[in-house]
PDB file of C-alpha atoms in Angstrom:
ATOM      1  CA  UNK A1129      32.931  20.386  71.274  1.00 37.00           C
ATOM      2  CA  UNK A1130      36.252  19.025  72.602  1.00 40.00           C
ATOM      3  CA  UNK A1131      37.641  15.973  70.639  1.00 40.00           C
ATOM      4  CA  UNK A1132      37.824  12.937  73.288  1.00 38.00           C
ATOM      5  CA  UNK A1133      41.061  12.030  74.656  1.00 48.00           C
ATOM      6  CA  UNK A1134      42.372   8.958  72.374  1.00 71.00           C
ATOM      7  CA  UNK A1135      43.049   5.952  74.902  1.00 78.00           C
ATOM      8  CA  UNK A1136      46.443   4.513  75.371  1.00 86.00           C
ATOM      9  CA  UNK A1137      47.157   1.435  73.401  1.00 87.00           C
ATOM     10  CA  UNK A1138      47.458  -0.163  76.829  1.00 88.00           C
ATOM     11  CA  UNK A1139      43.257   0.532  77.525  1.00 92.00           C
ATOM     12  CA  UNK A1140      43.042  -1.152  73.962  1.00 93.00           C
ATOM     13  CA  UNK A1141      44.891  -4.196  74.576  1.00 93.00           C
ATOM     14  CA  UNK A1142      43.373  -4.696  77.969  1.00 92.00           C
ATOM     15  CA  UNK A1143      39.757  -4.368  76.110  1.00 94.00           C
ATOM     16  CA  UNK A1144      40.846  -7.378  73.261  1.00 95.00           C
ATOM     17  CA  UNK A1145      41.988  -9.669  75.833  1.00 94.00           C
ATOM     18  CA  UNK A1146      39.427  -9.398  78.179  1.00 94.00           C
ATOM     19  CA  UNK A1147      36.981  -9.928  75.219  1.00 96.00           C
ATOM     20  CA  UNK A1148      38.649 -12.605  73.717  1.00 95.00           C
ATOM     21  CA  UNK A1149      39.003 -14.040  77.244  1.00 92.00           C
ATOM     22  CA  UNK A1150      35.477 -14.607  77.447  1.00 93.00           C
ATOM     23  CA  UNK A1151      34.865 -16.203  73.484  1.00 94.00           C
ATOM     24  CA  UNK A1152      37.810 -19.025  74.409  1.00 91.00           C
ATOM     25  CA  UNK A1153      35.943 -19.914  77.746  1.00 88.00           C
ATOM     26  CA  UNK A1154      32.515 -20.023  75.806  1.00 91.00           C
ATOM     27  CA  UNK A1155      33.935 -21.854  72.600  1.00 90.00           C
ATOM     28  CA  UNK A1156      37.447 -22.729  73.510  1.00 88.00           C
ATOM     29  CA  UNK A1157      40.842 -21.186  72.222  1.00 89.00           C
ATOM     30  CA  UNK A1158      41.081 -23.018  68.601  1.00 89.00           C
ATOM     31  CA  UNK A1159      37.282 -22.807  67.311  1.00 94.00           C
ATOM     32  CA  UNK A1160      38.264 -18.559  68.694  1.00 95.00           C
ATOM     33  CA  UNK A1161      39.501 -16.677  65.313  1.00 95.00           C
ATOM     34  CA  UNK A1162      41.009 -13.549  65.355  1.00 95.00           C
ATOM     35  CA  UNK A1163      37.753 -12.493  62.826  1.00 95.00           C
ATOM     36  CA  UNK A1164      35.663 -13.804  66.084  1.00 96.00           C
ATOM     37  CA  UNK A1165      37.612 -11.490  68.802  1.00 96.00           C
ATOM     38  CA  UNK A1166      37.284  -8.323  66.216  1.00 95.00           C
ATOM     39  CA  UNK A1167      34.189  -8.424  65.882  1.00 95.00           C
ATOM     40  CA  UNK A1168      32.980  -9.023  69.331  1.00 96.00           C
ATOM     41  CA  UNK A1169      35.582  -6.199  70.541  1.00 94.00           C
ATOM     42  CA  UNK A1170      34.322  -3.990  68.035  1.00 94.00           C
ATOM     43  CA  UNK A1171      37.194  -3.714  65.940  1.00 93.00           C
ATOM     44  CA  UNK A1172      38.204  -4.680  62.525  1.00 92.00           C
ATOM     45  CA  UNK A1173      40.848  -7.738  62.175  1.00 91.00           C
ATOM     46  CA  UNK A1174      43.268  -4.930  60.533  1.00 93.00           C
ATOM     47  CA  UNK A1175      43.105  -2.897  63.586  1.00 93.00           C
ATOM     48  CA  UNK A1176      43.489  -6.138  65.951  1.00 93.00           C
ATOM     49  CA  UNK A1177      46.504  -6.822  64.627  1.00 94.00           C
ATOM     50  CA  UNK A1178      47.536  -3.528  65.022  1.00 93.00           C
ATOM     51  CA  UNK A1179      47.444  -4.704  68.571  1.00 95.00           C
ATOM     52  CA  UNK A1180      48.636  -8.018  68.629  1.00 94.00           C
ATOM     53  CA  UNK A1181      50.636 -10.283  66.516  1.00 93.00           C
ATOM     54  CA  UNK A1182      48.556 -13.313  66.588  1.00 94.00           C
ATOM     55  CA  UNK A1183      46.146 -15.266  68.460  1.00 94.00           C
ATOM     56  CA  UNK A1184      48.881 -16.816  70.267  1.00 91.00           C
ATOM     57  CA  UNK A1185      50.210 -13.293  72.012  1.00 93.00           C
ATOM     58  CA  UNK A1186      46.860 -12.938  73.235  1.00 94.00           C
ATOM     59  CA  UNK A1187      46.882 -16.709  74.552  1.00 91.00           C
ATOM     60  CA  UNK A1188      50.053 -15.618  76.539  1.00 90.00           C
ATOM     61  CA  UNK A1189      49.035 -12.622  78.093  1.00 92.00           C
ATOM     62  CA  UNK A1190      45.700 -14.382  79.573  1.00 90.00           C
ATOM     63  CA  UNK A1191      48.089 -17.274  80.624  1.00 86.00           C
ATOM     64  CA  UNK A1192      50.227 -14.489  82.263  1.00 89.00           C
ATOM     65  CA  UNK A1193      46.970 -13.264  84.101  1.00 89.00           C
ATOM     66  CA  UNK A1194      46.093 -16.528  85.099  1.00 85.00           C
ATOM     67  CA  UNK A1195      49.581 -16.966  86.696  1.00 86.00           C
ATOM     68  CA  UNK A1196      50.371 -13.683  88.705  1.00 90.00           C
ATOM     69  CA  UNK A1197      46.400 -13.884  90.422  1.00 88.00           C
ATOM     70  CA  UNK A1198      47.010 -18.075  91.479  1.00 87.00           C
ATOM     71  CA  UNK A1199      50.428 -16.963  92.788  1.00 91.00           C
ATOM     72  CA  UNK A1200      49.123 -14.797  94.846  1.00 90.00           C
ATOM     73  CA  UNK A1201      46.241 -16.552  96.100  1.00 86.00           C
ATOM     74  CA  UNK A1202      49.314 -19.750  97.070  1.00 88.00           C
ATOM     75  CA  UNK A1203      51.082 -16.760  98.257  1.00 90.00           C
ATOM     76  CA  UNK A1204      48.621 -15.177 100.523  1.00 85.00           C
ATOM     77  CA  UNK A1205      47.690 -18.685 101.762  1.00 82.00           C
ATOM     78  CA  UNK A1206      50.658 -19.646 102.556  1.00 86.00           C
ATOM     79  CA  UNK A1207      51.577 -16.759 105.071  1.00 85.00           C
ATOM     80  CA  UNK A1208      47.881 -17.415 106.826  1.00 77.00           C
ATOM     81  CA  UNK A1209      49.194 -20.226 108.705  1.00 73.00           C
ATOM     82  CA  UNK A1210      52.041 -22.050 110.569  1.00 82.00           C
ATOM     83  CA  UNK A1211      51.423 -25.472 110.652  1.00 90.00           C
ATOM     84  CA  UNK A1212      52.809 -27.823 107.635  1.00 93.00           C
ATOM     85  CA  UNK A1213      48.701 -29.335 107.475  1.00 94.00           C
ATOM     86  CA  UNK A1214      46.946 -25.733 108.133  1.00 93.00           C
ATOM     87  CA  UNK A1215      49.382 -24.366 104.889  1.00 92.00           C
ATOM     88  CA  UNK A1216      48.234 -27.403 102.754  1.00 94.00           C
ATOM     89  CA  UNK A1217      44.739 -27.401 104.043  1.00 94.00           C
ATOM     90  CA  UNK A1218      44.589 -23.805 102.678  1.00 91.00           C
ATOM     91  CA  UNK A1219      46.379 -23.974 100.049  1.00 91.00           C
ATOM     92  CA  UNK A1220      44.134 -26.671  98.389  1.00 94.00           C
ATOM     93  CA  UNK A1221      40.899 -24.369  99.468  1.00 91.00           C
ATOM     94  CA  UNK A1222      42.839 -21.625  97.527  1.00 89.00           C
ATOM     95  CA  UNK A1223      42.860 -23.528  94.469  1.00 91.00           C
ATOM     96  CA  UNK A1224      39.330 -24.519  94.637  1.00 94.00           C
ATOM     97  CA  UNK A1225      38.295 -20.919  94.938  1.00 90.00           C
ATOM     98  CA  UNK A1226      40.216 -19.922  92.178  1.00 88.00           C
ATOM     99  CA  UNK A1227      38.709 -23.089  89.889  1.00 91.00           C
ATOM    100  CA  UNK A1228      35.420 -21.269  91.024  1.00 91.00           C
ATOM    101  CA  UNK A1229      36.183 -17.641  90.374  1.00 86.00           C
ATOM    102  CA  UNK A1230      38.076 -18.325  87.198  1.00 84.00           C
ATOM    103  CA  UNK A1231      37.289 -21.717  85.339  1.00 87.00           C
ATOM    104  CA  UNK A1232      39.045 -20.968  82.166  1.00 84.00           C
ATOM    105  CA  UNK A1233      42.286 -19.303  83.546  1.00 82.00           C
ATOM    106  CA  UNK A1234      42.380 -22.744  85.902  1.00 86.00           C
ATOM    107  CA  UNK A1235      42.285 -24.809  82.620  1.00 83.00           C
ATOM    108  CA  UNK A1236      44.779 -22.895  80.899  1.00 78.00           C
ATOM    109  CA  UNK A1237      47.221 -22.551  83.765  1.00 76.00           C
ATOM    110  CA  UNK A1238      47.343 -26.779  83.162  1.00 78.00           C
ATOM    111  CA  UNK A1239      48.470 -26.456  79.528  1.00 76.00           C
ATOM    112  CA  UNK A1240      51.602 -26.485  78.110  1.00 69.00           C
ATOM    113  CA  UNK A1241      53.572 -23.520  78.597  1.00 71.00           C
ATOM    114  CA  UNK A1242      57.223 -22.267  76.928  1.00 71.00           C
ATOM    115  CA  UNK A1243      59.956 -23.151  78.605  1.00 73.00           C
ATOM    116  CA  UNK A1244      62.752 -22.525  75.801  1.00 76.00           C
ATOM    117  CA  UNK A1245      64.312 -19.112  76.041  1.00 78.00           C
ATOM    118  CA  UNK A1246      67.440 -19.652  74.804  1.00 78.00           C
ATOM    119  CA  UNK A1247      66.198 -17.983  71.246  1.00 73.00           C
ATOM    120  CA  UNK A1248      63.839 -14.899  70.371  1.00 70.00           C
ATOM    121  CA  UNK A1249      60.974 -16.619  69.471  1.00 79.00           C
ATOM    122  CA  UNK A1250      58.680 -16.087  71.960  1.00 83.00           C
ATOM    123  CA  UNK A1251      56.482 -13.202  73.502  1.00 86.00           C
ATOM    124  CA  UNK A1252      58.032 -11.444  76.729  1.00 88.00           C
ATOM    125  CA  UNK A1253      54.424 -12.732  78.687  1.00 88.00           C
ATOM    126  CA  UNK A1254      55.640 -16.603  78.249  1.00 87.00           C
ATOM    127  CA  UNK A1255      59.022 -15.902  79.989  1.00 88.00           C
ATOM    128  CA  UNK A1256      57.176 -13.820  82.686  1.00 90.00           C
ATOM    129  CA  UNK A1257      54.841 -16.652  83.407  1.00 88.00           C
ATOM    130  CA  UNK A1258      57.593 -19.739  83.072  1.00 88.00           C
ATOM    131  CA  UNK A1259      59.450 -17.256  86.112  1.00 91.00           C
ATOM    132  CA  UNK A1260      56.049 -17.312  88.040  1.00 91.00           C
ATOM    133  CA  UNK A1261      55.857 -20.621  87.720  1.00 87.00           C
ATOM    134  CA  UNK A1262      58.734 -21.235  89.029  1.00 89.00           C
ATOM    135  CA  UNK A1263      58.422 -18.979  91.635  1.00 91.00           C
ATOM    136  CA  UNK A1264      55.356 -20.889  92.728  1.00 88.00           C
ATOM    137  CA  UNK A1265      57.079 -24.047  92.592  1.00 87.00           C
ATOM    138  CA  UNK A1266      59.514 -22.451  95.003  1.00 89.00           C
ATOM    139  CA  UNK A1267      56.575 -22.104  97.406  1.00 90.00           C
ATOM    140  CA  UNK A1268      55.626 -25.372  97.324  1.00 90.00           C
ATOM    141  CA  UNK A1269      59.077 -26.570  97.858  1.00 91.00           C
ATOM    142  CA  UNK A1270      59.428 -24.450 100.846  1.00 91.00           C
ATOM    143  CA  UNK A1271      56.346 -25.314 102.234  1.00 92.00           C
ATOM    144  CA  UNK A1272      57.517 -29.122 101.984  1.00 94.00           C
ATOM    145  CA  UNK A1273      61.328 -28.496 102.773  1.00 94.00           C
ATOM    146  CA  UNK A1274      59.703 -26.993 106.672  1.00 93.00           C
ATOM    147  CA  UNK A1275      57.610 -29.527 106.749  1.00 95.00           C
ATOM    148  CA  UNK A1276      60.206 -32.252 106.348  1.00 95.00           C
ATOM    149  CA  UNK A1277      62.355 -30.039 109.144  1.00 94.00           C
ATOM    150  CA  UNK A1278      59.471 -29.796 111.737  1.00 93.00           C
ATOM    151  CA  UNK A1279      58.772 -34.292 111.264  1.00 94.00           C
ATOM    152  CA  UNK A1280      55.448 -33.356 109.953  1.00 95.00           C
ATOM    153  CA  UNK A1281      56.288 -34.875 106.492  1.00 96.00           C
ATOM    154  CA  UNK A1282      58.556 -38.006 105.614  1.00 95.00           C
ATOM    155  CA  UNK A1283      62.339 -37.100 104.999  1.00 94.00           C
ATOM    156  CA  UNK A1284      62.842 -39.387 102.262  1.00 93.00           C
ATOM    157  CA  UNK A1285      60.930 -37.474  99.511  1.00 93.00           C
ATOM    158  CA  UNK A1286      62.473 -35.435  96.498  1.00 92.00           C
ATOM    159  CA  UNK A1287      61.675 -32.239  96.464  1.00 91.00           C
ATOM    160  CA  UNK A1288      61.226 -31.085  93.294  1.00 90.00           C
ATOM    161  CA  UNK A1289      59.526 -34.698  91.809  1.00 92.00           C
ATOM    162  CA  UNK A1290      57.208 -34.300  94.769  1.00 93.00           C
ATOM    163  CA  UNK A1291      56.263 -30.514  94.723  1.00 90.00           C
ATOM    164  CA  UNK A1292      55.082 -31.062  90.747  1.00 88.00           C
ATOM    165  CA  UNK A1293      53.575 -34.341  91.333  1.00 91.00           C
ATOM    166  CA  UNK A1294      51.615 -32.918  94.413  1.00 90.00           C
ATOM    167  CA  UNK A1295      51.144 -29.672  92.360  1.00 88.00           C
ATOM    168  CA  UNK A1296      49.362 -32.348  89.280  1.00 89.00           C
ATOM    169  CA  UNK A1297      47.097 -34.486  91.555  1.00 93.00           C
ATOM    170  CA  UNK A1298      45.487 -31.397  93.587  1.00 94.00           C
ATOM    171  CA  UNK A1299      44.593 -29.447  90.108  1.00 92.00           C
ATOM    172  CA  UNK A1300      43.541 -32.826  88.392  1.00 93.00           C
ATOM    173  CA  UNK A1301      41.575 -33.408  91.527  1.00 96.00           C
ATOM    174  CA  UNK A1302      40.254 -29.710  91.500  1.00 96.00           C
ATOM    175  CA  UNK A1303      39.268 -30.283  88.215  1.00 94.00           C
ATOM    176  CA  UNK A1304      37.714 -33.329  88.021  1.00 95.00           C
ATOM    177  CA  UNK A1305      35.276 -32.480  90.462  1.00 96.00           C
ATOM    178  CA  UNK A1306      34.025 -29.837  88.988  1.00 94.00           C
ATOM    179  CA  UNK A1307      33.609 -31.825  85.847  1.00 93.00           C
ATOM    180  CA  UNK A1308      32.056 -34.684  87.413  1.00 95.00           C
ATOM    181  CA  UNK A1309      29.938 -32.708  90.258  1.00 94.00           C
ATOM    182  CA  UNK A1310      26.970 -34.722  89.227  1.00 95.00           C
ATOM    183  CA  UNK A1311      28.508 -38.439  89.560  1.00 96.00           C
ATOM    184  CA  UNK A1312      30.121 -38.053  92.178  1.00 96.00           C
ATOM    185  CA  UNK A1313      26.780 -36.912  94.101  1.00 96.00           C
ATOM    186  CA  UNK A1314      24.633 -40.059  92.579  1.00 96.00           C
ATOM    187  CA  UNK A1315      27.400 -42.877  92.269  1.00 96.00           C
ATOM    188  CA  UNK A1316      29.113 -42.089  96.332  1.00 96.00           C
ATOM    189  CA  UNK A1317      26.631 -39.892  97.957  1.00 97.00           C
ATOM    190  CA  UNK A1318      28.931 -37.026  98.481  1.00 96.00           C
ATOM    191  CA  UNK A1319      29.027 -33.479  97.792  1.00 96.00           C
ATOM    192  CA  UNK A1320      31.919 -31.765  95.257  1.00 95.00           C
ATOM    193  CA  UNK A1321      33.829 -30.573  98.538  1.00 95.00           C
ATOM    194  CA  UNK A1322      33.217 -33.868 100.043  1.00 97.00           C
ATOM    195  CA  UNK A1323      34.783 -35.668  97.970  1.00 97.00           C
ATOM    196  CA  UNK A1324      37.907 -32.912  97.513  1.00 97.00           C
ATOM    197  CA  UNK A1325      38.410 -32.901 101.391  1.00 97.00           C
ATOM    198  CA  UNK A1326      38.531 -36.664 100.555  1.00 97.00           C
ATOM    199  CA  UNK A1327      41.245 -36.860  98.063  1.00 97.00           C
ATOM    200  CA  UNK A1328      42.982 -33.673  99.878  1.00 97.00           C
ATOM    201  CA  UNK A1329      43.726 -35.725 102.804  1.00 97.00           C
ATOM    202  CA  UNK A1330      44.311 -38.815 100.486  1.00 97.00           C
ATOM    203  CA  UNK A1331      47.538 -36.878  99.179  1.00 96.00           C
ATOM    204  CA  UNK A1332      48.245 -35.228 102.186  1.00 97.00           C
ATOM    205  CA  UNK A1333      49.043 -38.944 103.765  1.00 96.00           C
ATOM    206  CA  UNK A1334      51.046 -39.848 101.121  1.00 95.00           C
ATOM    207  CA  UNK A1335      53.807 -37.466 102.097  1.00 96.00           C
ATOM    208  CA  UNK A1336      52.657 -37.713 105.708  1.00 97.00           C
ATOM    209  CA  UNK A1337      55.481 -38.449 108.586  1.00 94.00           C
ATOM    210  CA  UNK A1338      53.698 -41.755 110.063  1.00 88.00           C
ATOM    211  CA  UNK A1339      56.608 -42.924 112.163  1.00 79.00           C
ATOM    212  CA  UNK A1340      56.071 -42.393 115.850  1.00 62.00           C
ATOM    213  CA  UNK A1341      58.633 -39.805 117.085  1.00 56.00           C
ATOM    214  CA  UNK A1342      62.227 -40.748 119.136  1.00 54.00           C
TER     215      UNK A1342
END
């Protein structure tokens, strides 16, 4: 009988995360040991570390993960549409369906994340996801910058200040109603997309050009 082909260390890695992926969504990242992930991988904690370092590199590559796929869903909605509103409008229906589709990578992608190169310290999946970050940021600042240019937004906001703050109140938003689905149906009568379209538009007018045009 042939032997079976031994899987790349890659297939192995992939296999860990995805497992431990699932125990930090059930139980959350620090009641997760590294004993837990063996042994629901199938493993022994030797072998896991033969994989990774710590509990921490496997925190970064799921936070890496998290990154590239909400990138490309702000990417993707983004080229959609022309209009300044129709880019927001999809942009924030974007995030909702990536809440929906992946409720722990949407809580992670909120935590704190490395932004000190400057040393070795550090696993190469943090940089990669600090540079997607930014690179989403950059989005978002585009997507204001035209809309400043075409009068559909006010001229006198800062870019940057107003890209993260916007970037904050949709995710808190996001987030909150999905934690809150219940009270916000008994205390106001409203659905959980309801009440987001609400607070969508209620930060879409705050950066709103309201001044009649020349």
């Amino acid at each position: 009988m042939a032997r079976r082909k031994k899987e790349p260390r890659s297939v192995h890695r992939d296999n860990i995360a995805s497992v431990a992926s699932k125990l930090f969504a059930e139980r959350g990242i620090s009641a997760t040991s590294m004993d837990d992930i063996a042994k629901a991988a199938g493993y022994s904690k030797a072998t896991l570390y033969v994989y990774f370092e710590n509990k921490e590199e496997i925190v970064s590559i799921l936070v890496l993960d998290s990154m590239k796929k909400l990138c490309s869903y702000i990417s993707s909605a983004l080229q959609l549409q022309t209009s300044t509103r129709a880019k927001y409008d999809l942009i924030c229906k974007e995030l909702t369906r990536y809440q929906d589709e992946y409720p722990f990578y949407f809580k992670i992608m909120l935590d704190k994340i490395n932004v000190n190169f400057e040393n070795q310290d550090f696993f190469p999946e943090e940089k990669e996801s600090y540079e997607i970050g930014e690179e989403i940021n950059k989005m978002i600042k585009g997507l204001l910058l035209s809309g400043i240019e075409s009068g559909d937004l006010r001229r006198d906001i800062e870019l940057m200040p107003t890209s993260f703050s916007c970037w904050g109140m949709l995710s808190g938003l996001i987030l909150l109603a999905a934690n809150k689905k219940d009270y916000i149906q008994k205390t106001m009568d409203m659905s959980r997309n309801e009440f987001l379209q609400h607070g969508f538009n209620m930060i879409y007018q705050s950066i709103a050009n309201t001044e009649e045009p020349e």
